[in-house]
mmCIF file of C-alpha atoms in Angstrom:
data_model
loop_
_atom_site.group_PDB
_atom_site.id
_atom_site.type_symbol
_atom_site.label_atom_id
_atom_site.label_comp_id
_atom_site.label_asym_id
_atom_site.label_seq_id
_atom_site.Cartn_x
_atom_site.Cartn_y
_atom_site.Cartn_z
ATOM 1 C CA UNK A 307 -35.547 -10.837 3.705
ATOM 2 C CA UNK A 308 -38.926 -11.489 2.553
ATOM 3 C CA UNK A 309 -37.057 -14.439 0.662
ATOM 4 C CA UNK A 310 -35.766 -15.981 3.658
ATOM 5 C CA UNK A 311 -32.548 -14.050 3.320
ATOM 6 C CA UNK A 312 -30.107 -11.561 5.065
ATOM 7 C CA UNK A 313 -31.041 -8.923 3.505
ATOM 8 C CA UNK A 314 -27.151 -8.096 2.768
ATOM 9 C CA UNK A 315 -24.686 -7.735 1.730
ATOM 10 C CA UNK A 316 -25.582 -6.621 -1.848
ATOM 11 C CA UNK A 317 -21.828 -5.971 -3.137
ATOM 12 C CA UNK A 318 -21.579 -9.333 -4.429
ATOM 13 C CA UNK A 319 -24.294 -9.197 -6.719
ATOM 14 C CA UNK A 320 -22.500 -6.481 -8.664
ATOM 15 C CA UNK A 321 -18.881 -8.213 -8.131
ATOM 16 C CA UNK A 322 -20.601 -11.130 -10.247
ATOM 17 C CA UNK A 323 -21.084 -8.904 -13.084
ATOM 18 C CA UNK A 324 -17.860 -7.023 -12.899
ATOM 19 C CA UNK A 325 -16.239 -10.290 -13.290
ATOM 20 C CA UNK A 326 -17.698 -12.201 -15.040
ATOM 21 C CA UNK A 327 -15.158 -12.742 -18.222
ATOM 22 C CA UNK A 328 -12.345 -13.581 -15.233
ATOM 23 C CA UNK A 329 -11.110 -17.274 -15.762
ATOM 24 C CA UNK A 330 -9.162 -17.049 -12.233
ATOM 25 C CA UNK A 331 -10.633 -16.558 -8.769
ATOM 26 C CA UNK A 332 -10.674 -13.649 -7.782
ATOM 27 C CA UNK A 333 -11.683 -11.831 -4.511
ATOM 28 C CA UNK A 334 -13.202 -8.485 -3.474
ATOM 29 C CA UNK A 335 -13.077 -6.708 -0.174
ATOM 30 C CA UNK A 336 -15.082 -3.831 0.711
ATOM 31 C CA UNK A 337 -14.426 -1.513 3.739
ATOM 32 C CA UNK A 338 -17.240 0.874 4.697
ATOM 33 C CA UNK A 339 -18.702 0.783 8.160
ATOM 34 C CA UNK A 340 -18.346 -2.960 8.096
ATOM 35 C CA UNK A 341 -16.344 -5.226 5.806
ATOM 36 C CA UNK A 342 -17.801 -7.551 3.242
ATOM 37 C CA UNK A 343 -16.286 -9.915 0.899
ATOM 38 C CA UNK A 344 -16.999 -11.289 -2.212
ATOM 39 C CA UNK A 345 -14.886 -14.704 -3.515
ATOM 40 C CA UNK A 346 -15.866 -16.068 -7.329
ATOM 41 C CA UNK A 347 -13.611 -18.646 -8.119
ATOM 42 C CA UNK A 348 -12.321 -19.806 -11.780
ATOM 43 C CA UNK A 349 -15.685 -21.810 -12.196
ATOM 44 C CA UNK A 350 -17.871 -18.743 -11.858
ATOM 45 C CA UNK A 351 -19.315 -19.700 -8.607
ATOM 46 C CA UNK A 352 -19.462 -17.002 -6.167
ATOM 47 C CA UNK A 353 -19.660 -16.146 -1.909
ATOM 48 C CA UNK A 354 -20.377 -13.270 -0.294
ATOM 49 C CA UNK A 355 -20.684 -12.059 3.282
ATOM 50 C CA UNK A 356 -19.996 -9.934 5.555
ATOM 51 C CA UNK A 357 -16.324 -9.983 7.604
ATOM 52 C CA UNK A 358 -17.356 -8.222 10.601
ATOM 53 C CA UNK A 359 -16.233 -4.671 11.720
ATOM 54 C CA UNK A 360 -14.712 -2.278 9.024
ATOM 55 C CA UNK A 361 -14.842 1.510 10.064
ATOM 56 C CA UNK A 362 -17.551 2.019 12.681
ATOM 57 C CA UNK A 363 -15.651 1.092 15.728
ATOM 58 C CA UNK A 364 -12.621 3.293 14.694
ATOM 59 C CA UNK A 365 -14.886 6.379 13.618
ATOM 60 C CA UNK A 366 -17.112 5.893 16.965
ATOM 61 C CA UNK A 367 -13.711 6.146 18.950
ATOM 62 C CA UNK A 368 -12.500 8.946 17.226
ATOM 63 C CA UNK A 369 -15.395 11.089 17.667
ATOM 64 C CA UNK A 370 -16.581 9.952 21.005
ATOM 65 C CA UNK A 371 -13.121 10.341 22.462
ATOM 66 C CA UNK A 372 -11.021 12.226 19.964
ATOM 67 C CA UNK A 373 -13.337 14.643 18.812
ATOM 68 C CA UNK A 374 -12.556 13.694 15.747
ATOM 69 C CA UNK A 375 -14.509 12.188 12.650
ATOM 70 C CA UNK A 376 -12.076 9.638 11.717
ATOM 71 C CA UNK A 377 -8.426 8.900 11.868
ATOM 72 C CA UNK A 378 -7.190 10.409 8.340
ATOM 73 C CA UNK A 379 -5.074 8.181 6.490
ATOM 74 C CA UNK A 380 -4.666 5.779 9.704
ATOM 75 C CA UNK A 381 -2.374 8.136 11.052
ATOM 76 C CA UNK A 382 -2.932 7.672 14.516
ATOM 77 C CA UNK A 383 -3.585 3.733 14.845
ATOM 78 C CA UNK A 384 -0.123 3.382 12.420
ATOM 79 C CA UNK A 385 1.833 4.862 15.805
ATOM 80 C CA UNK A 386 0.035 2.382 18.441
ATOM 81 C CA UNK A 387 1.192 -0.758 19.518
ATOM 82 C CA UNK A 388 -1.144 -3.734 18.803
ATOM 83 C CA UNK A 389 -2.125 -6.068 21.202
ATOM 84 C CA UNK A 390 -3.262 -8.900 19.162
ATOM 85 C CA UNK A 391 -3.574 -11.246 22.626
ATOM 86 C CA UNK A 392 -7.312 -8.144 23.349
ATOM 87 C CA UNK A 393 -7.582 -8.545 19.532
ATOM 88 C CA UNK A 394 -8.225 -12.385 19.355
ATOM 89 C CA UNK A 395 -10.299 -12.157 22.432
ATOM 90 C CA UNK A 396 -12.554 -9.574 20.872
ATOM 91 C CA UNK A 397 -12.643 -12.384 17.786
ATOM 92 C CA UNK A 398 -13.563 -15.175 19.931
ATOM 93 C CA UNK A 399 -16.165 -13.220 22.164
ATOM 94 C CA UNK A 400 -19.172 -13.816 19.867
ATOM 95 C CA UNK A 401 -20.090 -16.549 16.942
ATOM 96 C CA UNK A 402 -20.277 -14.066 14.410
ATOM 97 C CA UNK A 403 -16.350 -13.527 12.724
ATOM 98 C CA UNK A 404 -15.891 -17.116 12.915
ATOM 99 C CA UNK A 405 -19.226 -18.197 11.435
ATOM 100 C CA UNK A 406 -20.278 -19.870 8.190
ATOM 101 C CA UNK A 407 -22.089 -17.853 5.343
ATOM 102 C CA UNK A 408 -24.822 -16.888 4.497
ATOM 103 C CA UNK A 409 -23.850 -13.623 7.294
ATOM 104 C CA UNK A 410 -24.510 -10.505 7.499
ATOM 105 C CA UNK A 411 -24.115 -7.664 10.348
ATOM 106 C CA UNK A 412 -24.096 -4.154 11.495
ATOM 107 C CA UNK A 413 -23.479 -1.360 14.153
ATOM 108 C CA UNK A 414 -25.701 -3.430 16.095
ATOM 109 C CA UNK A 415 -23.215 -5.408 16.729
ATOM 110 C CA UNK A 416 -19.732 -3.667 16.041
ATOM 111 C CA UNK A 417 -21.202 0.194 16.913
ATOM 112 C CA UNK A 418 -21.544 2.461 19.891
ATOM 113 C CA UNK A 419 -22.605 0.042 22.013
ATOM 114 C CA UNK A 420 -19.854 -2.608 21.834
ATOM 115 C CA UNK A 421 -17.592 0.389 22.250
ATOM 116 C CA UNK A 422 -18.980 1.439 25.636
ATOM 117 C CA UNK A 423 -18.263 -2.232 26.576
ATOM 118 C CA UNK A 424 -14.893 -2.293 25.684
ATOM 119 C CA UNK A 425 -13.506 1.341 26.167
ATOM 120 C CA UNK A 426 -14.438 2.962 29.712
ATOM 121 C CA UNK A 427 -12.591 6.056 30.114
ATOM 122 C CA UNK A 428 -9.281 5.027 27.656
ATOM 123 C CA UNK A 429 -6.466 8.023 28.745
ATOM 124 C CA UNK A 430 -4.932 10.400 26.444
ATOM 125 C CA UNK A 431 -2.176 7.912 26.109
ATOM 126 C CA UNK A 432 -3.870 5.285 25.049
ATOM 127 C CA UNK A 433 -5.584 6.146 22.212
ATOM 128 C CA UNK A 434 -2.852 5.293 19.962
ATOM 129 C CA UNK A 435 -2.797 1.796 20.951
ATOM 130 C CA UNK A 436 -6.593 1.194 21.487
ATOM 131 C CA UNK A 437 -7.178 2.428 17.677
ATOM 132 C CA UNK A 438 -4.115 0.125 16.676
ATOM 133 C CA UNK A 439 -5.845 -2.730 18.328
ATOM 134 C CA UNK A 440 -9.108 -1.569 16.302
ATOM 135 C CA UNK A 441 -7.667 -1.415 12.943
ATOM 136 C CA UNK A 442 -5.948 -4.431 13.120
ATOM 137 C CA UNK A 443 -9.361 -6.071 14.562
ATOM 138 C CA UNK A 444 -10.931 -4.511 11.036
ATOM 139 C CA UNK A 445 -8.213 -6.341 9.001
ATOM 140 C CA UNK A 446 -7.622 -9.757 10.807
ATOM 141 C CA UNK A 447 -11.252 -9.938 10.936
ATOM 142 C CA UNK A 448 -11.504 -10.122 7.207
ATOM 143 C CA UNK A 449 -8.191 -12.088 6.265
ATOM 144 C CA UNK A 450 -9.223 -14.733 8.539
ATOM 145 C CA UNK A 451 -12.841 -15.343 6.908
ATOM 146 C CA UNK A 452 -10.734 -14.750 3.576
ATOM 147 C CA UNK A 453 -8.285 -17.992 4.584
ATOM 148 C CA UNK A 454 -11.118 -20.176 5.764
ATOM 149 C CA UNK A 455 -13.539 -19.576 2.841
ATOM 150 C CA UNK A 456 -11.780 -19.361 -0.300
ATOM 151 C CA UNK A 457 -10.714 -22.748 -1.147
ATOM 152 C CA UNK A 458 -7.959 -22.093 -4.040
ATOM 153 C CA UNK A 459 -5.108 -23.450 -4.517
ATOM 154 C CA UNK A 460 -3.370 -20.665 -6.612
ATOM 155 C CA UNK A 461 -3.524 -18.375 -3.920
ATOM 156 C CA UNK A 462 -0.162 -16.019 -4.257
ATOM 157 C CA UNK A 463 -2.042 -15.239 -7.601
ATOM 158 C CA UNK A 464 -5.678 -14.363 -6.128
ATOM 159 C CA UNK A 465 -5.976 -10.226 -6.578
ATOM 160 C CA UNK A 466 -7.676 -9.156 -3.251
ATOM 161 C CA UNK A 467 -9.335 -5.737 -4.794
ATOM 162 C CA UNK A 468 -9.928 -3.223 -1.814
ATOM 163 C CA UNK A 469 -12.680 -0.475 -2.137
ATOM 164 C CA UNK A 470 -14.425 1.927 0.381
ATOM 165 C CA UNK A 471 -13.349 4.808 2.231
ATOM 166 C CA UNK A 472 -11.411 2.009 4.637
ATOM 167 C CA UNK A 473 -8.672 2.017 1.874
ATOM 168 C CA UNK A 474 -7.833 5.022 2.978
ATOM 169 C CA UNK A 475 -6.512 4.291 6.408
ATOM 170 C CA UNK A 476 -3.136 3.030 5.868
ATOM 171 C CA UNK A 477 -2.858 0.923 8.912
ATOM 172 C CA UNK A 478 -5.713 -0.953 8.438
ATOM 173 C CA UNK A 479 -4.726 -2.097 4.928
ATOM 174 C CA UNK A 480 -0.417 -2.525 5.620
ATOM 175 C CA UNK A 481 -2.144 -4.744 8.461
ATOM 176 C CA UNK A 482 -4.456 -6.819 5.265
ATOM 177 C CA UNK A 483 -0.969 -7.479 3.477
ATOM 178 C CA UNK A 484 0.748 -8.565 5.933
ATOM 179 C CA UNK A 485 -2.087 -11.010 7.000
ATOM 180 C CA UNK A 486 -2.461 -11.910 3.507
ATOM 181 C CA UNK A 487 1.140 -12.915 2.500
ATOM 182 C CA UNK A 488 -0.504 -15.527 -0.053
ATOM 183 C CA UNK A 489 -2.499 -13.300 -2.053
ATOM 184 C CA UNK A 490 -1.908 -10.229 -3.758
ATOM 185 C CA UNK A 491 -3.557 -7.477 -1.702
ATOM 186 C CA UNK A 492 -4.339 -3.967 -3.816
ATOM 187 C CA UNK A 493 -6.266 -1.355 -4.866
ATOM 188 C CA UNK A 494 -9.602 -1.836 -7.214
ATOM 189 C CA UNK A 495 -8.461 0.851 -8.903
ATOM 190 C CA UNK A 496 -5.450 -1.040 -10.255
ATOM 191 C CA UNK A 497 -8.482 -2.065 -12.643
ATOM 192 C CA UNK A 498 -9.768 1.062 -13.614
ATOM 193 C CA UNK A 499 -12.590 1.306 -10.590
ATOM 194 C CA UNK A 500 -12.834 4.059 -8.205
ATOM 195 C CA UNK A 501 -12.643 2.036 -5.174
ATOM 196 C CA UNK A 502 -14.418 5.403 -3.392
ATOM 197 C CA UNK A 503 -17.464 5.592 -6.010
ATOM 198 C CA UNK A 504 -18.062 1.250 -6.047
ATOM 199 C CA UNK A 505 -20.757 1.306 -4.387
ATOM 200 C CA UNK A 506 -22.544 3.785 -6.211
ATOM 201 C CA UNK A 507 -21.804 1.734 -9.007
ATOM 202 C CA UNK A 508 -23.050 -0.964 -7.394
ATOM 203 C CA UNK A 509 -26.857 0.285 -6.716
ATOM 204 C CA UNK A 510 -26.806 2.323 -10.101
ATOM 205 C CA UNK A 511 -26.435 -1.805 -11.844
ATOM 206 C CA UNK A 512 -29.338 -2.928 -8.910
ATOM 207 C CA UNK A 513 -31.627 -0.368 -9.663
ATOM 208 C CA UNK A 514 -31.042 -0.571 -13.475
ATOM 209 C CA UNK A 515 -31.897 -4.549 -12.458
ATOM 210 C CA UNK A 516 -34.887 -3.596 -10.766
ATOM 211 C CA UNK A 517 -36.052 -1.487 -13.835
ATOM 212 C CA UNK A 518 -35.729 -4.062 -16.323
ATOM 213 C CA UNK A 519 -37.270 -6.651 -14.200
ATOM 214 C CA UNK A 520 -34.045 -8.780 -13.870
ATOM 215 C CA UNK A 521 -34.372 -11.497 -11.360
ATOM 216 C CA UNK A 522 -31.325 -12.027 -9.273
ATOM 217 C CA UNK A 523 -30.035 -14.804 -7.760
ATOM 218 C CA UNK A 524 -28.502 -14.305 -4.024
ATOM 219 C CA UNK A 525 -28.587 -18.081 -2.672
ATOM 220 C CA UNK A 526 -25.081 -18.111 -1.666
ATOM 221 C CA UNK A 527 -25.100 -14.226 -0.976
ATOM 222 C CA UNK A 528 -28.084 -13.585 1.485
ATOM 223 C CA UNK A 529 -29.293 -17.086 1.734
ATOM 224 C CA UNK A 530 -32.500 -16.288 -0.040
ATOM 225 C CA UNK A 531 -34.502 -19.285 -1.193
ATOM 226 C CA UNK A 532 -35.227 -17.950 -4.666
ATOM 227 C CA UNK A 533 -34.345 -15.307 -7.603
ATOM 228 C CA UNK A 534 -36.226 -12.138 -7.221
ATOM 229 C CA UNK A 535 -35.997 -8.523 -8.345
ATOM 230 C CA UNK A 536 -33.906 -6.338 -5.641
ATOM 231 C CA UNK A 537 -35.538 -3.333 -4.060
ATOM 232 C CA UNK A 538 -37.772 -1.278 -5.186
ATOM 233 C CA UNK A 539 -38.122 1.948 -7.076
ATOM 234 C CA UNK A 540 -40.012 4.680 -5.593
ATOM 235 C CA UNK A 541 -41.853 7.524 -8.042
ATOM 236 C CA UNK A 542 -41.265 11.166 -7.458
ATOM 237 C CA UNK A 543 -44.173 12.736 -6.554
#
């Protein structure tokens, strides 16, 4: 931020390396408490931003009214009904889904507090449907920034690698493939990643960056104005 930046996401920077011996686009989707993407085309040039909600809203929900931590394996949103007419209202309420990049967010914006606003009271019976609409908010969310920012033409070929503990919610992910007819929507560990361990990956390579001194440029990640070296290590004392 001190770089005129977002100050996230940080995902991409790693994706870059990862991928860097690809000679086809390819795209990454992460799905922690919110969703970020990365998109590198053939020509090496790379995007990456945050979607918009991923888990927060669903895991709020489930502990606020289910008394639950989260809904294992999408078990409960795979039995509700979506209503995709609240869904696309909840898209079109603020500028941020449909924005350009450089973006970034958090539970600022898609946490307890939008919740409250949207939820008063929900009965037994509709929990089902309300963490439906949720999940499917998670997913549309990202395919529709995915269709309006990746410019390929080879699309039915572009690998859509999920990681994060969102893979594991099965209606959130059936919900990415069927948005995402054109592209081929899977794992990261199709490619030999553990899509739950990525991000520790991730800030092992950034702080290995940091300790070499390795500038990084995030221009068309955070927005920032320059290269610079990420974070900063702190001594044990």
């Amino acid at each position: 931020m001190i770089n005129k930046g977002q100050g996230a996401p940080l995902m991409p920077v790693v994706d870059k390396w990862l991928f860097k011996n690809e000679s086809k686009d390819i795209i990454t989707l992460n799905i922690g408490g919110i969703s970020n993407i990365t998109i590198i085309n053939k020509n090496k040039n790379i995007l990456g931003f945050d979607t918009g909600p991923g888990m927060s809203l669903l895991d709020i929900y489930c502990l606020k009214y289910l008394n639950l931590s989260y809904d294992n394996n999408g078990s409960i949103s795979s039995k509700g009904k979506i209503n995709k007419t609240i869904v696309q209202e909840w898209i079109e309420e603020n500028n941020f889904i449909l924005s350009k990049p450089p973006k970034s967010t958090g539970k600022e914006l898609y946490g307890e507090k939008w919740l409250n606003s949207h939820f008063k009271s929900p009965k037994r019976n509709d929990h089902k449907n309300n963490l439906a609409n949720l999940s499917y908010f998670t997913a549309k969310s990202i395919a529709l920034n995915i269709q309006k920012f990746h410019k390929g033409k080879s699309k039915k070929q572009t690998p859509v690698y999920i990681s994060g503990g969102g893979i594991k919610n099965k209606s959130i992910t059936l919900n990415l493939k069927k948005l995402l007819l054109n592209y081929n929507v899977l794992s990261i560990a199709n490619i030999g990643i553990n899509p739950l361990f990525k991000e520790s990956y991730a800030f092992a390579l950034l702080a290995a960056s940091n300790y070499f001194n390795i500038k990084i440029n995030t221009k068309n990640i955070t927005g920032a104005d320059k290269p610079y070296i990420i974070g900063e290590i702190s001594k044990w004392r």
